[in-house]
PDB file of C-alpha atoms in Angstrom:
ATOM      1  CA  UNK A   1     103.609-140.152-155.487  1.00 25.00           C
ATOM      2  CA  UNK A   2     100.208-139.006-154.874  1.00 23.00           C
ATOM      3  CA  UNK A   3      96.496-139.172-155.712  1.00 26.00           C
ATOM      4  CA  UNK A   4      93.898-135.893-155.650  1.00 27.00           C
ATOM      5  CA  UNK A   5      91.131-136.784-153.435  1.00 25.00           C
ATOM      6  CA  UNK A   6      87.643-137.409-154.842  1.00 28.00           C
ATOM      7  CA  UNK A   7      85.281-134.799-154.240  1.00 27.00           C
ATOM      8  CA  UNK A   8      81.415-134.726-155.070  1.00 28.00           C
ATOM      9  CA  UNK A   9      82.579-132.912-158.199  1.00 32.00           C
ATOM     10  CA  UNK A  10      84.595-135.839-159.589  1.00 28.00           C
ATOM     11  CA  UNK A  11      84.134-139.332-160.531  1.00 27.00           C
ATOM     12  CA  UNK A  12      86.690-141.837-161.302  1.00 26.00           C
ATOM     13  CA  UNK A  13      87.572-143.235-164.583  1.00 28.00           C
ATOM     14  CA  UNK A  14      89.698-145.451-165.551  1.00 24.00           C
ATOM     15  CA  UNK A  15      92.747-144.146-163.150  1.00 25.00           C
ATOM     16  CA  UNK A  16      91.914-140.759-163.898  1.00 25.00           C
ATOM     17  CA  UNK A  17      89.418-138.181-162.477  1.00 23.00           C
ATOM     18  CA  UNK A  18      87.071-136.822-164.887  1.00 24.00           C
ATOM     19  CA  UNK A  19      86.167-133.219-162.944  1.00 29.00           C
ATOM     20  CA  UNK A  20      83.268-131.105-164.090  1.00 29.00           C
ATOM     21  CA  UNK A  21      83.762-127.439-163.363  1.00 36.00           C
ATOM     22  CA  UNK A  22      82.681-124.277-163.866  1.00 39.00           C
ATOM     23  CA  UNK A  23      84.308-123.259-166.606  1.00 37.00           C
ATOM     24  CA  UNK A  24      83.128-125.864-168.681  1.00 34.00           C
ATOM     25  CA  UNK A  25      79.344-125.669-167.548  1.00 32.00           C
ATOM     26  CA  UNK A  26      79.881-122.099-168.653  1.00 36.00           C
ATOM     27  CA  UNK A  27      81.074-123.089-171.870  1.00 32.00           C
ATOM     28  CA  UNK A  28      78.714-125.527-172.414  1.00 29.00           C
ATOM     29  CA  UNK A  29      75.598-123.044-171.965  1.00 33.00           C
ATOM     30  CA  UNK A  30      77.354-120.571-174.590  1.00 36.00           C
ATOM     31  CA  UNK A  31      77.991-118.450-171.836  1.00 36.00           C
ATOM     32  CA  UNK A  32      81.960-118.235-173.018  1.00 33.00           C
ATOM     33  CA  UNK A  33      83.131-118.509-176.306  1.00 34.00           C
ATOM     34  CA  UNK A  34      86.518-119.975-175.335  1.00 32.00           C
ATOM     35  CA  UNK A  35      86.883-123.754-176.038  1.00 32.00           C
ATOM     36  CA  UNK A  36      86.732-126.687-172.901  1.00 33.00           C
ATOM     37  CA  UNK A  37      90.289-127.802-171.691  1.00 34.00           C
ATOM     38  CA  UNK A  38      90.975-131.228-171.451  1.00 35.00           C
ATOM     39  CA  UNK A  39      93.982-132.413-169.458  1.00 35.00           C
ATOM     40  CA  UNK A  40      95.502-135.196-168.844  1.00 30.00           C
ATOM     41  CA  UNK A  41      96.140-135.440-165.271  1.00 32.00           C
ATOM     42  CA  UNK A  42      99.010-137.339-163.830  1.00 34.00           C
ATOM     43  CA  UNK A  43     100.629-138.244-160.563  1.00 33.00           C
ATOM     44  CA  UNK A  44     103.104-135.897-159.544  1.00 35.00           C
ATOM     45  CA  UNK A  45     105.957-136.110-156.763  1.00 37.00           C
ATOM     46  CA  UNK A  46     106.802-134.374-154.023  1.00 40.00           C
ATOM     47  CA  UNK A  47     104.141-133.614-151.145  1.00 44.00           C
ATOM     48  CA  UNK A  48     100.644-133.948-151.555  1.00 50.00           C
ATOM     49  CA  UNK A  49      99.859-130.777-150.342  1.00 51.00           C
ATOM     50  CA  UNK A  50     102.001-129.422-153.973  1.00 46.00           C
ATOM     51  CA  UNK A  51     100.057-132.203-155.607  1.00 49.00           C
ATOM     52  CA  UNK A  52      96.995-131.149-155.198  1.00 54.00           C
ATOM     53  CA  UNK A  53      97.495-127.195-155.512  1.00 54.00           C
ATOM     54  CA  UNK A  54      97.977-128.519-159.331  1.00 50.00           C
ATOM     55  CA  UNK A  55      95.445-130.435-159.297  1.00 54.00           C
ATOM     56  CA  UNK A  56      93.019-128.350-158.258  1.00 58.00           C
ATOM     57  CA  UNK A  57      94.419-125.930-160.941  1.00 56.00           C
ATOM     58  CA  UNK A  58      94.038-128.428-163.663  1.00 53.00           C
ATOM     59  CA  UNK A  59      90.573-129.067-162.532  1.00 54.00           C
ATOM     60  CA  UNK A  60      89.507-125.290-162.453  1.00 52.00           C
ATOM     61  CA  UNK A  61      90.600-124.889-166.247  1.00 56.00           C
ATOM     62  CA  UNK A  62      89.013-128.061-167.555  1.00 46.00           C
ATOM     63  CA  UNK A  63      88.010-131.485-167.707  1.00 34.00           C
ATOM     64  CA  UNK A  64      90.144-134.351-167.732  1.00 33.00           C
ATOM     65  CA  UNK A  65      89.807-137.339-169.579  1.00 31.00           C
ATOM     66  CA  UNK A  66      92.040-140.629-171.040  1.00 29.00           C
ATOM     67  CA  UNK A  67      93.293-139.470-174.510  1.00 31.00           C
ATOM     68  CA  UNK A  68      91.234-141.397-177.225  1.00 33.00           C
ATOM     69  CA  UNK A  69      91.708-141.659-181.015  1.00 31.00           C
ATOM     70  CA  UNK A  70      88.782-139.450-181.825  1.00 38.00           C
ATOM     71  CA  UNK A  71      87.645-136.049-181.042  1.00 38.00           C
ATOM     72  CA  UNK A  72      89.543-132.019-180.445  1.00 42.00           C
ATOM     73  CA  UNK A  73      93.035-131.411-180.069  1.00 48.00           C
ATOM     74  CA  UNK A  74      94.315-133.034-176.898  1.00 52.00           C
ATOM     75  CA  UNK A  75      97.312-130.878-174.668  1.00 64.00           C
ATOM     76  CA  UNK A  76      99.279-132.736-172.257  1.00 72.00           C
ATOM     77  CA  UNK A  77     100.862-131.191-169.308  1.00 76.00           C
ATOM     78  CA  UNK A  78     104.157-132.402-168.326  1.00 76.00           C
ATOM     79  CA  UNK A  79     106.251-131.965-165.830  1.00 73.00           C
ATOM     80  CA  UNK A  80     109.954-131.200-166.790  1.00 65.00           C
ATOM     81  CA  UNK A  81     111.573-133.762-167.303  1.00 66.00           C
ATOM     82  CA  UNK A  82     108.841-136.061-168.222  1.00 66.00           C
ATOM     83  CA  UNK A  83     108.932-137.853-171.757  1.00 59.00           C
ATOM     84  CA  UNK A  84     105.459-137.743-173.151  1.00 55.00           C
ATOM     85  CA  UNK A  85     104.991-138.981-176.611  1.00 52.00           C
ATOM     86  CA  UNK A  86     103.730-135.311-177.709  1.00 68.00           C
ATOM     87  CA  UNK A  87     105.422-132.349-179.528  1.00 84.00           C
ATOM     88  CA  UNK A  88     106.186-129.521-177.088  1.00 90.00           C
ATOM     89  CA  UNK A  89     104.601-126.070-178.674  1.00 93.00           C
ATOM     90  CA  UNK A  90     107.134-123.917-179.892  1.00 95.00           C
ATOM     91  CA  UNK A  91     107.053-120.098-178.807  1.00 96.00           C
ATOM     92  CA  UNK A  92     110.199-118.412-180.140  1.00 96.00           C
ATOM     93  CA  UNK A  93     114.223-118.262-179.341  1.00 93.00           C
ATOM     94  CA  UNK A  94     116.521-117.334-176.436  1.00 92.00           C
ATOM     95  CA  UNK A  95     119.973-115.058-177.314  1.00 90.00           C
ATOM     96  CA  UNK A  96     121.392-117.640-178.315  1.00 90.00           C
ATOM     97  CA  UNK A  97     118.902-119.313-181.121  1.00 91.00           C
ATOM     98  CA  UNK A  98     117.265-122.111-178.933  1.00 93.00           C
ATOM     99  CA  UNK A  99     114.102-122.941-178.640  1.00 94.00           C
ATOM    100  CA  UNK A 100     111.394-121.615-176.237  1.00 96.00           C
ATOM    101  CA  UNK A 101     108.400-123.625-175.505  1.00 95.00           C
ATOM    102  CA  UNK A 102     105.159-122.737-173.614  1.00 95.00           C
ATOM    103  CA  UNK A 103     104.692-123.631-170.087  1.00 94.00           C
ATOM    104  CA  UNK A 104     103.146-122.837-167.048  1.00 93.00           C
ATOM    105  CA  UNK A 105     104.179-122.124-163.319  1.00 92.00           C
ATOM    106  CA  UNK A 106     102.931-121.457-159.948  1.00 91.00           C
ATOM    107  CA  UNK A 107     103.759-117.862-158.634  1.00 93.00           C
ATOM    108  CA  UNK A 108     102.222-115.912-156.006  1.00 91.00           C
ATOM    109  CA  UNK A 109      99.375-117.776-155.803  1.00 87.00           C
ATOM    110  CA  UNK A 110      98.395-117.841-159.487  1.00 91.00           C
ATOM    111  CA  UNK A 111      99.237-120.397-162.468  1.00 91.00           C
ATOM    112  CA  UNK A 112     100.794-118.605-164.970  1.00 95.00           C
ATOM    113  CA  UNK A 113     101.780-118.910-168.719  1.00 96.00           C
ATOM    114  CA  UNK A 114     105.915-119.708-168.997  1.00 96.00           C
ATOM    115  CA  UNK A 115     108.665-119.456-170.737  1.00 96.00           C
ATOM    116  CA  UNK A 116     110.457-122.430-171.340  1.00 95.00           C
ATOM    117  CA  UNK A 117     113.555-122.630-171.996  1.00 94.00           C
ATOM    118  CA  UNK A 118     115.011-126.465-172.462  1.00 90.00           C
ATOM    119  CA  UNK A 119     118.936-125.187-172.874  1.00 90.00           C
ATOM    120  CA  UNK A 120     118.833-124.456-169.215  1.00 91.00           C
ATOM    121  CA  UNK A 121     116.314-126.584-167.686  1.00 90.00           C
ATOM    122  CA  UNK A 122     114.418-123.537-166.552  1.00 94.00           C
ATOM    123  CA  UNK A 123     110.781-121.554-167.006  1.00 95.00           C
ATOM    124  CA  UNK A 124     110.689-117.576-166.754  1.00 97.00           C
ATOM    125  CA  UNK A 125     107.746-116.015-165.207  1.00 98.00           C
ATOM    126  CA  UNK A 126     107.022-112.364-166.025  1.00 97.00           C
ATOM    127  CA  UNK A 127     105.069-110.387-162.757  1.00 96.00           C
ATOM    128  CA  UNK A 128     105.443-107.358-160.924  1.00 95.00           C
ATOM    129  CA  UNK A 129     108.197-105.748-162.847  1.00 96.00           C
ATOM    130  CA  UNK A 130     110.797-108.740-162.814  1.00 97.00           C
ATOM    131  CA  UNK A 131     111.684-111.969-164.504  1.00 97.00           C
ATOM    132  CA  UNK A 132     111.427-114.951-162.640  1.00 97.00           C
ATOM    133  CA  UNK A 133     112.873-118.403-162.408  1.00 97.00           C
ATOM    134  CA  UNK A 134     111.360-121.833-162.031  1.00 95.00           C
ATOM    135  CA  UNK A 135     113.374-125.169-161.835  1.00 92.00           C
ATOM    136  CA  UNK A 136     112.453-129.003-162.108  1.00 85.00           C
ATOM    137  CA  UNK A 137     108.855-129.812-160.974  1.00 82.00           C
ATOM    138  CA  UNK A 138     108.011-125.995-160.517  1.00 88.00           C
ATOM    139  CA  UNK A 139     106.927-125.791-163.961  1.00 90.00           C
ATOM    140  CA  UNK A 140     105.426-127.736-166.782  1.00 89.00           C
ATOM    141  CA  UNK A 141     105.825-127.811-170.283  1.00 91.00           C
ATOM    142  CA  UNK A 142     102.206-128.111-173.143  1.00 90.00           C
ATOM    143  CA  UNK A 143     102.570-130.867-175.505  1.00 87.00           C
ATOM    144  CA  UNK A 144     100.897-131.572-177.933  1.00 84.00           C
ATOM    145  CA  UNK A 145      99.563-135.128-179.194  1.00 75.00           C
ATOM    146  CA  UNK A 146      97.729-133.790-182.245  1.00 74.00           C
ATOM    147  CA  UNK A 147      96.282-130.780-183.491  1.00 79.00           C
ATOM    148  CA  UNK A 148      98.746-127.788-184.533  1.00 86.00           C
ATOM    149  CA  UNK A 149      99.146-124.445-182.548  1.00 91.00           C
ATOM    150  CA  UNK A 150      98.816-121.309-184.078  1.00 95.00           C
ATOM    151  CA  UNK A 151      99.579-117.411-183.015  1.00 97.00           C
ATOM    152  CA  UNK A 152      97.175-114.834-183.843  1.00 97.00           C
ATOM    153  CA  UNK A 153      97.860-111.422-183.932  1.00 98.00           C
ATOM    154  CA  UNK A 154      95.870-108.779-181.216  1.00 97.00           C
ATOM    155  CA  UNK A 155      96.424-105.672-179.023  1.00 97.00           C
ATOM    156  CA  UNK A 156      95.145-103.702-176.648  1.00 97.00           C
ATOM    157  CA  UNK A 157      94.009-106.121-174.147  1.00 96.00           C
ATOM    158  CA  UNK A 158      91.946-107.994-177.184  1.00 96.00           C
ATOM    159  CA  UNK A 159      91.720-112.082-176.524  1.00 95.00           C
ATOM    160  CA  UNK A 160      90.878-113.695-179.358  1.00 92.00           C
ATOM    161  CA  UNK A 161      87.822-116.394-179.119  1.00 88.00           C
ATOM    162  CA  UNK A 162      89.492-119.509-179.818  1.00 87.00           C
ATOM    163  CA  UNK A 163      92.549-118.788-177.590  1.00 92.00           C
ATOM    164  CA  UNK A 164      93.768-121.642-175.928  1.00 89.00           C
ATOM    165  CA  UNK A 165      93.516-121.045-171.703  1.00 90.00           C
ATOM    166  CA  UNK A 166      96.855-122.126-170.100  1.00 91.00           C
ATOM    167  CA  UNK A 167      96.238-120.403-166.153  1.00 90.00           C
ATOM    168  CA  UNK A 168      94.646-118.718-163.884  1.00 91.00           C
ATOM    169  CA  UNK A 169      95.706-115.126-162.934  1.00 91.00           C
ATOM    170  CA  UNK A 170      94.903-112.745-159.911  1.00 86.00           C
ATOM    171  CA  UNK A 171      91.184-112.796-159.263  1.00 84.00           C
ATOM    172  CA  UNK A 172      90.521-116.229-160.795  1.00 85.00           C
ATOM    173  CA  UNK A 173      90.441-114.358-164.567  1.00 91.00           C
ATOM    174  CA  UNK A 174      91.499-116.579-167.048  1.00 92.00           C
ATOM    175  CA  UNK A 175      95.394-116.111-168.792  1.00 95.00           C
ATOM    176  CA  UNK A 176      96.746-117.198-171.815  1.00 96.00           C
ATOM    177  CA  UNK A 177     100.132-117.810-173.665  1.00 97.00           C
ATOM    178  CA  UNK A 178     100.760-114.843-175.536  1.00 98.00           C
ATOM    179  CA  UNK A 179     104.018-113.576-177.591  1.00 98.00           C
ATOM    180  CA  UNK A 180     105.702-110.596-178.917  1.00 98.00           C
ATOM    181  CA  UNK A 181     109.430-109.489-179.965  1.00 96.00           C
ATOM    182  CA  UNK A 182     111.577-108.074-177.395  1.00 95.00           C
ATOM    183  CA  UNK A 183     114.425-106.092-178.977  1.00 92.00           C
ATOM    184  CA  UNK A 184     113.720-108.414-182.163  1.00 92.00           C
ATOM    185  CA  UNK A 185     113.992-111.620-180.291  1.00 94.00           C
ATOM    186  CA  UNK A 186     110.338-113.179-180.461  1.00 96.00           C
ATOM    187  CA  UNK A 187     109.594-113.877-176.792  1.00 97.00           C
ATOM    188  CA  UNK A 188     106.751-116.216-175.297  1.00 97.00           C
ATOM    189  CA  UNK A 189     104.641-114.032-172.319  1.00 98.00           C
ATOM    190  CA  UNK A 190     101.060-113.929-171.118  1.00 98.00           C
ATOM    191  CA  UNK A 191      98.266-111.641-170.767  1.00 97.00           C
ATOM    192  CA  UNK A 192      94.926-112.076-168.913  1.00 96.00           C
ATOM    193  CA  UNK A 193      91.062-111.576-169.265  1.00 93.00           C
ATOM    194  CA  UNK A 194      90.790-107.617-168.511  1.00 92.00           C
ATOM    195  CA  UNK A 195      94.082-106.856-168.887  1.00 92.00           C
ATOM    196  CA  UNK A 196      95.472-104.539-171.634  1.00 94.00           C
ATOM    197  CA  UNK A 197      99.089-105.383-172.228  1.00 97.00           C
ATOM    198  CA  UNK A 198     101.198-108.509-172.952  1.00 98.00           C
ATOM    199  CA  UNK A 199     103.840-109.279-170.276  1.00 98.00           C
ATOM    200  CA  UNK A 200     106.849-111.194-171.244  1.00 98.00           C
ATOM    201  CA  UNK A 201     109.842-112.012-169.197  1.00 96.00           C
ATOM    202  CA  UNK A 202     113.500-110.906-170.828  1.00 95.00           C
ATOM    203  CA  UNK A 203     116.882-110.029-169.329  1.00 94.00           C
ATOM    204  CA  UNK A 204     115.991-110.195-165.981  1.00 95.00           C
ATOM    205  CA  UNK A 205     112.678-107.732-166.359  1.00 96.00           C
ATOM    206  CA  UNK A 206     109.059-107.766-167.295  1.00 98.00           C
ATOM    207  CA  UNK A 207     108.240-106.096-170.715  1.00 98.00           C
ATOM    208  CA  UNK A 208     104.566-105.041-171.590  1.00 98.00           C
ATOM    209  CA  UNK A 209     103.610-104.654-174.791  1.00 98.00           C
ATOM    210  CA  UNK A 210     100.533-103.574-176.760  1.00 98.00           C
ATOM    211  CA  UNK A 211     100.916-105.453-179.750  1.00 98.00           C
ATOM    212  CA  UNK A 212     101.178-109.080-179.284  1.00 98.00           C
ATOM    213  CA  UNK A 213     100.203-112.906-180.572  1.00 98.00           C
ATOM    214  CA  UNK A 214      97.985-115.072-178.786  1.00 98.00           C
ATOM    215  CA  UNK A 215      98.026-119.339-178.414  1.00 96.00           C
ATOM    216  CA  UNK A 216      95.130-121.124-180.033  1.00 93.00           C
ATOM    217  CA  UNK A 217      95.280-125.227-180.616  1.00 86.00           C
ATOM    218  CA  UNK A 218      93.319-126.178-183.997  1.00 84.00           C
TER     219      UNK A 218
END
C-alpha cells in the first residue's frame, strides 16, 4: 500500500489530502465554467511510483475531501474490484446486452475516459485508431454516492458547461465521458477541450463521431 507525499500544495486531513490546484483556483475566479471535482482519494497497491502517477492525476482534476452529508454530488473513484457503497454510472450495452459503465485509464501518458465493461473485467480505451484494453488496477470505475448523471446531447467539438471532467488528455486539456451509438449499440467514448469529434472504442477500432452525448453529475 502506499501514501502520496505531502507537498506545499497539500495539507492533511483527516487521512486524506485535501490538494488545491489549478483547476479549481480557476474555477473559483469564474475563469471556467466547468464545476470543481472532488475525489475521494484512496490507497492504492502496487508500486508507489503507479501510486502516485494517480495521484497526481486526481489532484490535477480536483480537490479531495472526506465525503460529508451535505453539499454537491460526490464521485468516487474505484479501483476494479473495489466495493464502494456507490452506484456505478451507467453508459450503455456491449453485443451482448450488458452493462457499460464509465471509467477511466492511464494510456500513453494521459488519463482517459473508459469503457467499462463488468462481464469481462475489462476497460476499452479509444486512441490513435485502435481499441484498447485495460485489466485489474489499470482502470477505475465512477461511482456515484448521490446525485444522478445525466447525458446531454452536442456536436461538433461543443462541451457543454456543466460537463462532468473525468481526465486529462494530450497537452494537459481537459476530457470528458462522452457517448454515441455505434452501429445502434449506444457506446460510452470521450472527447476533449479543442477537439471536434467523439472517440469511442468498438470491435477492436476507434470510431469518431460528430454527434454525441456528454456526462454531467446533478
Amino acid at each position: 500500500m502506499w501514501r502520496a507525499r505531502p507537498s506545499p500544495a497539500r495539507t492533511r486531513d483527516a487521512g486524506h489530502w485535501l490538494c488545491q490546484s489549478t483547476f479549481n483556483r480557476a474555477f473559483l475566479t469564474g475563469a471556467m465554467q466547468y464545476p470543481p471535482l472532488e475525489f475521494y482519494v484512496q490507497e492504492r497497491e502496487g508500486s508507489e511510483e503507479a501510486g502516485a502517477r494517480w495521484h497526481e492525476a486526481t489532484a490535477a482534476l480536483g480537490a479531495p475531501r472526506r465525503v460529508g452529508a451535505a453539499g454537491p454530488p460526490l464521485p468516487w473513484w474505484a479501483r476494479a474490484h473495489d466495493a464502494p457503497p456507490a452506484k456505478p454510472v451507467f453508459a450503455g450495452t456491449d453485443l451482448n446486452g450488458g452493462p457499460l459503465y464509465v471509467g477511466r485509464a492511464w494510456h500513453e501518458g494521459q488519463l482517459l475516459p473508459a469503457k467499462v465493461a463488468p462481464a469481462y473485467d475489462v476497460a476499452f480505451v479509444a486512441w490513435n485508431g485502435r481499441e484498447h484494453s485495460k485489466y485489474d488496477d489499470q482502470y477505475e470505475v465512477l461511482h456515484l454516492r448521490r446525485g444522478r448523471a445525466e447525458w446531454v446531447e452536442a456536436s461538433d467539438g461543443v462541451v457543454p458547461a456543466h460537463a462532468f471532467p473525468v481526465g486529462i488528455s494530450s497537452g494537459g486539456r481537459l476530457a470528458f465521458s462522452a457517448r454515441a451509438a455505434v452501429e445502434g449499440i449506444v457506446t460510452p467514448g470521450w472527447i476533449a477541450e479543442g477537439n471536434s469529434r467523439c472517440h469511442v472504442s468498438y470491435g477492436d477500432k476507434e470510431w469518431l463521431f460528430k454527434k454525441y452525448e456528454v456526462l454531467a453529475i446533478l
